[in-house]
Amino acid sequence: MIELGLSRISRLLIRTPLPWRAIHVAGTNGKGSVCAYISCMLDTYNRSDFRAKHNFASIKHGRFTSPHLIDRWDCITIDNKTVRESTFKAVEEKVRARNEMECIEASEFELLTATAFEIFSQEKIDIGVVEVGMGGRLDATNILGVPVSTAELDLTEQEAKTFRAESLASVITKIGLDHQGFLGNTIEEIAREKAGIIKARVPVILDIQNRDNVKSTIADVARCVYELNTSTSSIADAVKESDLPGLPVAQREADWRELIEYGFYAEPSRTGPISSVCKKAVYTGKLDGIAECTVNGKGLPSHAGNNLRLALLAISTALDQMILGYYAGLKAFDTYEIVADKWDFGRFKGEYFALVKEMAGDAVKIVWPGRSQKINNLDLSDLLGGASVPPCGVLLDGAHNEQSAKALGDYVDALYGENTRRTWLIAMSKGKDISAITRHLIRTGDRVVATRFGAVDGMPWVQAVDPAELLNVLNSENQPIVCTDADNALDALKKAADIACEVRGPLIIAGSLYLAGDVLRHLRDVRICLDETSM
């Protein structure tokens, strides 16, 4: 069951201090990759000569993404390592007991979010990299930065500020149509919901590849936040209205539209946006160049460059606040222009860009499971009982909506060529637009094996489409493709591998992160089994 809102998560965490700072990431596609890049970059910063030379503090960091891939706790990391199962279960037990004792009736995702945030506080992290679950405005993660009642908790104003620390940045990735039943039926409605993570005094970074109407909608929401000198909860209420107050398109300055492409800083009681800050300092084309060159040099999908750019912007914003103290000193100046002139990482500029290149280079080396992941042939052969593996390899990707399917389809075309005979292993969640997704993937002459993923731990409402229904939709498209099905992922994988070997082409597994998780779980289990028998 999915029921959006902040009341239950607020009750779950009412007495839990969240003193750590957050980088909050919303969007339809790329959220997980951006979070993974940021975590990797924080690792690079911690071990960098730049940090050691200037005696800057290291940064302990956590990451919370969803859904989990193999185990329920693999969605939570501390310093880029999956949290210990024992730690997760101990904290989860306390959160569930609180939920029962206080009759909160929190959803599974709210319980998971509370568990992750409790772990972050327990581990005394400095920065939490947090992916929104669904939407943004009413997502459980949007408790970040929401002020608490000083009277209810008997806190001073200063204690209340650290009890719910202000975020370091709000990042919004590429937005597309998804979860319309919860977020709205138009791209503008969905964009408005995702822009609900924007908060006063927190820098915002937006993917410039978004459509113009998405950027305009988010600019309107940002200005609404910027102009309303009010609480975060009141801002959230204002954001949901279809007609935002005092924001006619005719009055939106050209520099605001330009600014939204770089990132901006929204603060109540100020007189205007600070476009100059982002343009005069580190948010220049240099980051674009570093991102593009780094990704192209590794032969990664084109959209990876954009995700890397967002991560570089986010990490630069975060380090600036945590280490160099720019935003912390903002109010000491009378105008934004003075601050912007002084902020160019000063004496650190050359060294900092060397660090940026190092962070980008390390980030693109990470293997983000289930995202454009190439499966090792030996591992696959072991799973298939020594049978032959597809000669052109196996690609695993959790693309599960139209936008991510298009990105995957383009990548597959570039990787294998448009005329290659491809075999697809596909499963999808109920409610997905099968035609809209598969039209970007499957070409004339392709082979398709449809299957279903297994039960998703902790998410009983997620159900797989029946394989026969998938085939019916594919066959109705009148494409001359060869289709078959299998009722579980392992049998389907064996069947798909045989077909790929027969046609001497690649095998691509797609359509659902839950299917990707099933395949990766089987690969892990057979590896563990083989390790035990060899001991």
XYZ file of C-alpha atoms in Angstrom:
535
model
C 0.000 0.000 0.000
C 1.293 3.467 -0.931
C -0.044 6.458 0.976
C 1.965 9.657 0.610
C 2.251 12.260 3.376
C 4.563 13.502 6.119
C 2.390 13.052 9.211
C 3.363 9.442 9.955
C 7.099 9.855 9.319
C 6.988 12.995 11.494
C 5.522 10.988 14.364
C 8.020 8.161 13.867
C 10.962 10.546 14.079
C 9.547 13.242 16.373
C 12.188 12.630 19.051
C 15.004 11.492 16.751
C 17.641 14.177 16.149
C 18.808 14.414 12.536
C 21.833 16.693 12.966
C 23.539 15.546 9.771
C 23.303 17.547 6.547
C 21.649 16.047 3.486
C 21.948 16.107 -0.273
C 18.351 15.379 -1.285
C 17.812 13.934 -4.787
C 14.452 13.799 -6.617
C 13.485 13.075 -10.226
C 12.147 10.291 -12.420
C 15.375 8.828 -13.769
C 19.007 8.971 -12.708
C 18.387 9.568 -8.990
C 20.165 6.409 -7.877
C 23.122 6.959 -10.198
C 23.555 10.556 -9.016
C 23.491 9.358 -5.391
C 26.051 6.638 -6.135
C 28.330 9.133 -7.889
C 28.125 11.546 -4.940
C 28.984 8.811 -2.431
C 31.964 7.777 -4.505
C 33.121 11.405 -4.781
C 32.950 11.823 -1.014
C 35.196 8.762 -0.680
C 37.629 10.320 -3.156
C 37.619 13.612 -1.267
C 38.330 11.843 2.036
C 41.462 10.155 0.719
C 42.583 13.063 -1.482
C 45.862 14.965 -1.238
C 43.749 18.137 -1.402
C 42.069 17.328 1.924
C 45.262 16.116 3.576
C 47.347 19.099 2.446
C 44.926 21.664 3.840
C 44.087 19.606 6.917
C 40.373 19.664 6.149
C 38.165 17.291 8.094
C 37.137 14.012 6.504
C 33.416 13.575 5.902
C 31.567 10.516 7.156
C 28.650 9.884 4.852
C 25.617 7.667 4.400
C 23.398 6.894 1.423
C 19.750 5.873 1.275
C 18.263 4.793 -2.050
C 15.223 2.750 -2.965
C 14.134 0.161 -3.741
C 16.648 -2.310 -2.378
C 18.151 -4.588 -4.988
C 19.070 -7.910 -3.343
C 18.588 -7.557 0.435
C 16.361 -5.055 2.252
C 19.358 -3.405 3.918
C 21.454 -2.931 0.771
C 19.665 0.385 0.184
C 21.547 1.911 3.147
C 25.300 2.506 3.132
C 27.802 4.063 5.532
C 30.957 5.399 3.884
C 29.891 3.619 0.701
C 29.638 0.195 2.375
C 26.333 -1.594 2.883
C 25.167 -1.295 6.467
C 25.592 -4.444 8.540
C 22.547 -6.700 8.560
C 22.634 -6.844 12.368
C 22.655 -3.037 12.638
C 19.781 -2.706 10.200
C 17.616 -5.292 11.925
C 18.266 -3.913 15.412
C 17.281 -0.372 14.421
C 14.356 -1.574 12.299
C 13.023 -3.523 15.273
C 13.040 -0.349 17.413
C 11.289 1.653 14.688
C 8.615 -1.010 14.196
C 8.050 -1.244 17.956
C 7.562 2.535 18.109
C 5.131 2.319 15.203
C 3.081 -0.338 17.003
C 3.223 1.268 20.442
C 2.079 4.675 19.187
C -0.447 3.291 16.643
C 1.143 5.306 13.838
C 0.287 2.808 11.059
C 3.285 3.854 8.983
C 3.813 2.372 5.526
C 6.701 0.027 4.786
C 8.595 2.794 3.006
C 8.087 5.159 5.927
C 9.420 2.500 8.299
C 12.411 1.963 6.017
C 13.074 5.706 5.771
C 12.885 6.077 9.550
C 15.255 3.122 9.941
C 17.766 4.644 7.507
C 17.646 8.052 9.211
C 17.988 6.501 12.673
C 21.039 4.579 11.460
C 22.563 7.750 10.026
C 22.162 9.525 13.357
C 23.434 6.500 15.297
C 26.515 6.282 13.062
C 27.135 10.043 13.485
C 27.452 10.748 9.779
C 28.175 14.257 8.491
C 26.328 14.030 5.160
C 23.417 11.837 4.120
C 22.851 11.337 0.399
C 19.119 10.666 0.211
C 17.066 9.570 -2.794
C 13.376 10.450 -2.838
C 11.135 7.382 -2.953
C 8.256 8.798 -5.006
C 7.521 12.380 -6.006
C 9.014 14.696 -3.424
C 6.551 17.027 -1.729
C 4.798 14.297 0.250
C 7.561 11.670 0.170
C 8.710 10.411 3.567
C 12.263 11.620 2.912
C 10.982 15.205 2.734
C 11.053 15.300 6.528
C 14.619 16.525 5.966
C 15.017 20.081 7.185
C 11.432 20.381 8.431
C 11.531 22.399 11.662
C 10.379 20.862 14.922
C 8.339 22.427 17.686
C 10.639 23.913 20.313
C 7.852 23.809 22.889
C 6.892 20.191 22.293
C 10.477 18.981 22.597
C 11.647 21.573 25.125
C 14.414 22.827 22.837
C 15.992 26.234 22.399
C 15.866 27.830 18.938
C 19.504 26.909 18.372
C 18.971 23.312 19.492
C 15.973 23.048 17.157
C 18.125 24.093 14.198
C 20.610 21.278 14.758
C 17.857 18.806 15.655
C 16.661 19.039 12.031
C 19.708 20.256 10.134
C 19.270 22.229 6.933
C 20.018 20.342 3.724
C 23.141 21.109 1.707
C 21.469 20.842 -1.704
C 18.271 19.780 -3.426
C 19.004 17.969 -6.705
C 16.325 17.346 -9.342
C 17.222 14.920 -12.137
C 15.421 14.223 -15.411
C 11.638 14.207 -15.005
C 9.207 12.128 -17.049
C 5.791 10.520 -16.789
C 5.704 7.879 -14.063
C 3.474 7.055 -11.080
C 0.698 9.194 -12.580
C -1.832 7.688 -10.204
C -0.030 9.358 -7.298
C 1.749 12.389 -8.755
C -0.550 13.704 -11.500
C -1.341 13.041 -15.128
C 0.747 15.793 -16.738
C 4.462 16.421 -16.762
C 3.875 19.791 -15.099
C 1.937 18.239 -12.208
C 4.665 15.651 -11.699
C 7.391 18.312 -11.867
C 5.568 20.366 -9.236
C 5.432 17.380 -6.885
C 9.134 16.647 -7.336
C 9.997 20.313 -6.836
C 8.397 19.989 -3.400
C 11.855 19.132 -2.008
C 12.973 22.723 -2.652
C 13.443 24.565 0.622
C 14.391 28.089 1.537
C 18.124 28.769 1.994
C 19.047 25.498 0.253
C 20.857 25.507 -3.130
C 18.966 23.758 -5.937
C 20.556 21.895 -8.849
C 18.401 20.945 -11.835
C 19.115 18.707 -14.827
C 19.185 21.094 -17.791
C 18.098 18.285 -20.132
C 14.561 18.574 -18.755
C 11.858 19.934 -21.044
C 11.257 23.688 -21.041
C 7.843 23.292 -19.407
C 9.426 21.229 -16.625
C 12.126 23.857 -16.049
C 9.533 26.632 -16.046
C 7.357 24.772 -13.538
C 10.298 24.180 -11.215
C 11.402 27.819 -11.596
C 7.904 28.894 -10.530
C 7.979 26.616 -7.492
C 11.465 27.844 -6.590
C 10.394 31.454 -6.746
C 7.345 30.633 -4.663
C 9.673 29.193 -2.016
C 12.018 32.129 -2.485
C 9.342 34.795 -2.036
C 7.401 33.200 0.812
C 9.023 34.041 4.122
C 7.290 31.151 5.831
C 7.810 27.676 7.241
C 8.733 24.662 5.117
C 5.355 23.029 5.702
C 3.535 26.153 4.498
C 5.774 26.266 1.456
C 4.875 22.641 0.714
C 1.189 23.563 0.860
C 1.722 26.476 -1.510
C 3.711 24.337 -3.934
C 0.820 21.933 -4.535
C -1.535 24.649 -5.825
C -2.062 24.709 -9.574
C -1.815 28.524 -9.741
C 1.247 29.676 -7.843
C 0.853 33.168 -6.356
C 2.295 36.177 -8.123
C 4.227 34.299 -10.775
C 2.919 35.246 -14.242
C 5.178 34.011 -17.024
C 5.579 37.562 -18.339
C 7.363 38.568 -15.146
C 9.856 35.683 -15.155
C 13.165 37.387 -15.991
C 15.435 35.981 -18.654
C 18.209 35.510 -16.118
C 15.897 33.338 -13.977
C 15.334 30.966 -16.903
C 19.063 30.973 -17.501
C 19.776 30.504 -13.829
C 17.626 27.380 -13.557
C 20.082 25.671 -15.912
C 22.928 26.047 -13.455
C 21.450 25.838 -10.011
C 20.337 28.580 -7.669
C 19.948 29.533 -4.062
C 16.477 30.321 -2.684
C 16.129 32.365 0.471
C 13.112 34.257 1.824
C 13.314 38.029 2.345
C 15.939 38.485 -0.356
C 15.215 40.693 -3.351
C 16.097 38.470 -6.270
C 17.826 35.352 -7.581
C 21.603 35.087 -7.445
C 22.397 33.949 -10.956
C 25.843 35.530 -10.754
C 26.960 33.139 -8.034
C 26.640 30.046 -10.141
C 28.142 31.634 -13.229
C 31.177 33.288 -11.674
C 32.359 30.355 -9.646
C 32.821 26.632 -9.959
C 29.511 26.050 -11.743
C 31.021 26.947 -15.104
C 31.460 24.997 -18.311
C 34.576 23.452 -16.780
C 32.444 20.957 -14.896
C 30.513 20.171 -18.071
C 33.767 19.503 -19.887
C 35.121 17.290 -17.116
C 31.885 15.300 -16.993
C 31.644 14.890 -20.761
C 35.276 13.918 -21.296
C 35.304 11.514 -18.368
C 32.172 9.687 -19.508
C 33.066 9.574 -23.193
C 36.483 8.212 -22.348
C 34.836 5.268 -20.569
C 32.263 4.575 -23.295
C 29.350 5.064 -20.913
C 25.763 5.925 -21.940
C 25.273 9.566 -22.932
C 22.910 10.267 -20.037
C 25.667 9.222 -17.611
C 27.473 12.471 -18.420
C 24.513 14.499 -17.287
C 24.138 12.500 -14.080
C 27.862 12.934 -13.427
C 27.543 16.680 -13.963
C 24.698 16.878 -11.426
C 26.788 14.934 -8.928
C 29.769 17.241 -9.466
C 27.565 20.285 -8.902
C 26.107 18.728 -5.761
C 29.464 17.716 -4.313
C 30.941 21.148 -5.047
C 27.989 22.816 -3.331
C 28.275 20.482 -0.334
C 32.049 20.806 0.074
C 31.765 24.556 -0.246
C 29.389 24.690 2.705
C 31.003 21.981 4.828
C 34.641 22.895 4.239
C 35.008 26.374 2.785
C 32.010 27.919 4.524
C 30.675 30.050 1.675
C 26.962 29.742 2.285
C 27.458 29.885 6.018
C 28.961 33.354 5.565
C 26.368 34.592 3.083
C 24.507 36.827 5.499
C 27.684 38.686 6.388
C 27.539 40.419 3.013
C 25.063 43.009 1.793
C 24.778 41.844 -1.816
C 25.096 38.606 -3.698
C 27.499 40.196 -6.148
C 30.098 40.839 -3.452
C 29.925 37.232 -2.356
C 30.099 35.974 -5.919
C 33.196 38.043 -6.612
C 34.916 36.621 -3.556
C 33.902 33.027 -4.195
C 35.934 31.179 -6.774
C 37.554 28.759 -4.392
C 40.236 31.470 -4.141
C 43.649 29.995 -3.539
C 42.193 26.494 -3.831
C 40.944 26.950 -7.408
C 43.611 25.020 -9.336
C 43.895 22.311 -6.708
C 40.123 22.024 -6.458
C 39.664 21.396 -10.168
C 42.343 18.720 -9.962
C 40.237 17.157 -7.188
C 37.113 17.457 -9.373
C 38.832 15.518 -12.148
C 39.931 12.880 -9.652
C 36.381 12.586 -8.250
C 34.863 12.296 -11.732
C 37.431 9.713 -12.800
C 36.720 7.552 -9.769
C 32.946 7.936 -10.063
C 32.690 6.543 -13.582
C 34.610 3.430 -12.541
C 31.952 2.333 -10.084
C 29.663 -0.535 -10.970
C 26.151 0.569 -10.052
C 24.307 -2.768 -9.847
C 21.319 -3.086 -12.119
C 22.196 -0.025 -14.182
C 23.902 -0.696 -17.524
C 25.707 -3.521 -15.739
C 27.684 -6.043 -17.762
C 27.430 -9.524 -16.257
C 30.635 -11.505 -15.886
C 30.649 -14.514 -18.257
C 32.194 -16.881 -15.706
C 29.576 -15.980 -13.096
C 26.800 -16.498 -15.615
C 28.252 -19.817 -16.758
C 28.307 -21.031 -13.142
C 24.682 -19.988 -12.702
C 23.708 -21.794 -15.909
C 25.429 -24.979 -14.769
C 28.358 -24.655 -17.143
C 26.207 -24.029 -20.209
C 27.375 -21.709 -22.964
C 26.930 -17.986 -22.419
C 25.863 -15.455 -25.083
C 28.923 -14.630 -27.225
C 28.201 -10.890 -27.233
C 27.695 -10.698 -23.482
C 24.850 -9.952 -21.091
C 23.680 -6.476 -20.119
C 21.519 -5.943 -17.029
C 19.509 -2.748 -16.600
C 16.516 -1.935 -14.411
C 14.942 0.479 -16.929
C 11.253 0.477 -15.977
C 9.633 3.566 -17.512
C 9.524 5.149 -20.947
C 12.300 7.653 -20.343
C 14.786 5.142 -18.953
C 13.805 2.629 -21.653
C 14.657 5.153 -24.358
C 18.036 5.810 -22.743
C 18.697 2.066 -22.544
C 17.557 1.502 -26.141
C 19.916 4.208 -27.401
C 22.771 2.729 -25.380
C 22.123 -0.795 -26.657
C 22.052 0.489 -30.255
C 25.365 2.274 -29.719
C 26.938 -0.676 -27.897
C 25.887 -3.547 -30.153
C 24.697 -1.867 -33.365
C 21.108 -1.504 -34.562
C 21.242 -4.570 -36.807
C 22.479 -7.034 -34.181
C 20.135 -9.913 -33.325
C 19.258 -9.197 -29.724
C 17.539 -11.320 -27.129
C 15.552 -9.638 -24.358
C 14.616 -11.033 -20.972
C 11.802 -8.824 -19.696
C 9.536 -8.535 -16.646
C 7.453 -5.570 -15.513
C 5.428 -4.365 -12.561
C 1.675 -4.169 -12.854
C 0.493 -0.732 -13.883
C 3.361 -0.042 -16.269
C 2.679 1.016 -19.855
C 4.129 -2.047 -21.590
C 3.913 -0.647 -25.119
C 5.461 2.691 -24.193
C 8.462 0.942 -22.625
C 9.075 -1.858 -25.122
C 8.787 0.323 -28.224
C 12.117 1.907 -27.276
C 13.780 -1.451 -26.729
C 12.605 -4.156 -29.093
C 13.412 -4.080 -32.803
C 12.270 -6.173 -35.733
C 13.905 -9.584 -35.562
C 14.632 -9.449 -31.816
C 13.852 -12.398 -29.553
C 11.938 -11.891 -26.316
C 11.570 -14.074 -23.243
C 8.918 -12.737 -20.868
C 8.961 -13.692 -17.209
C 7.918 -12.471 -13.767
C 10.001 -11.413 -10.805
C 9.531 -12.994 -7.393
C 7.948 -11.536 -4.258
C 9.643 -8.292 -3.205
C 10.759 -8.378 0.433
C 9.076 -5.594 2.403
C 7.001 -4.434 -0.573
C 4.007 -6.797 -0.794
C 2.013 -4.360 -2.939
C 4.473 -4.731 -5.845
C 3.193 -7.355 -8.274
C 4.617 -8.557 -11.581
C 2.704 -8.540 -14.841
C 1.796 -12.044 -15.988
C 4.293 -13.156 -18.690
C 1.422 -14.136 -20.985
C 0.069 -10.589 -20.788
C 3.475 -9.202 -21.730
C 3.579 -11.474 -24.773
C 0.036 -10.546 -25.778
C 0.953 -6.871 -25.836
C 4.162 -7.530 -27.766
C 2.396 -9.728 -30.310
C -0.337 -7.122 -30.785
C 2.296 -4.622 -31.913
C 2.585 -6.668 -35.125
C 6.347 -6.783 -34.956
C 7.982 -9.875 -36.487
C 9.646 -10.923 -33.242
C 10.010 -14.346 -31.665
C 8.435 -14.519 -28.184
C 8.328 -17.115 -25.456
C 7.854 -17.057 -21.697
C 8.934 -18.676 -18.432
C 7.344 -18.401 -15.022
C 10.429 -17.536 -12.959
C 13.573 -15.523 -13.519
C 16.084 -18.377 -13.370
C 14.272 -20.583 -15.904
C 13.724 -17.541 -18.103
C 17.409 -16.627 -17.922
C 18.450 -20.120 -19.030
C 15.968 -20.021 -21.916
C 17.050 -16.513 -22.965
C 20.746 -17.462 -22.809
C 20.121 -20.464 -25.080
C 18.337 -18.259 -27.611
C 21.082 -15.610 -27.505
C 23.693 -18.290 -28.111
C 21.679 -19.672 -31.019
C 21.391 -16.301 -32.796
C 24.902 -15.278 -31.686
C 23.859 -11.945 -30.238
C 23.706 -10.146 -26.905
C 21.242 -10.808 -24.093
C 19.696 -7.771 -22.420
C 17.754 -8.090 -19.163
C 15.413 -5.137 -18.573
C 11.968 -3.883 -17.592
C 12.220 -3.932 -13.800
C 14.694 -3.336 -10.987
C 13.008 -6.232 -9.207
C 13.929 -8.568 -12.074
C 17.485 -7.199 -11.940
C 17.515 -7.948 -8.217
C 16.325 -11.526 -8.785
C 19.096 -12.162 -11.315
C 21.786 -10.615 -9.107
C 20.542 -12.618 -6.117
C 20.828 -15.859 -8.095
C 24.357 -14.900 -9.171
C 25.338 -14.130 -5.586
C 23.846 -17.329 -4.214
C 25.610 -19.573 -6.727
C 28.887 -17.772 -5.994
C 28.437 -18.361 -2.257
C 27.580 -22.006 -2.910
C 30.689 -22.520 -5.041
C 32.889 -20.789 -2.456
C 31.575 -23.079 0.283
C 32.131 -26.275 -1.730
C 35.719 -25.270 -2.522
C 36.643 -24.792 1.150
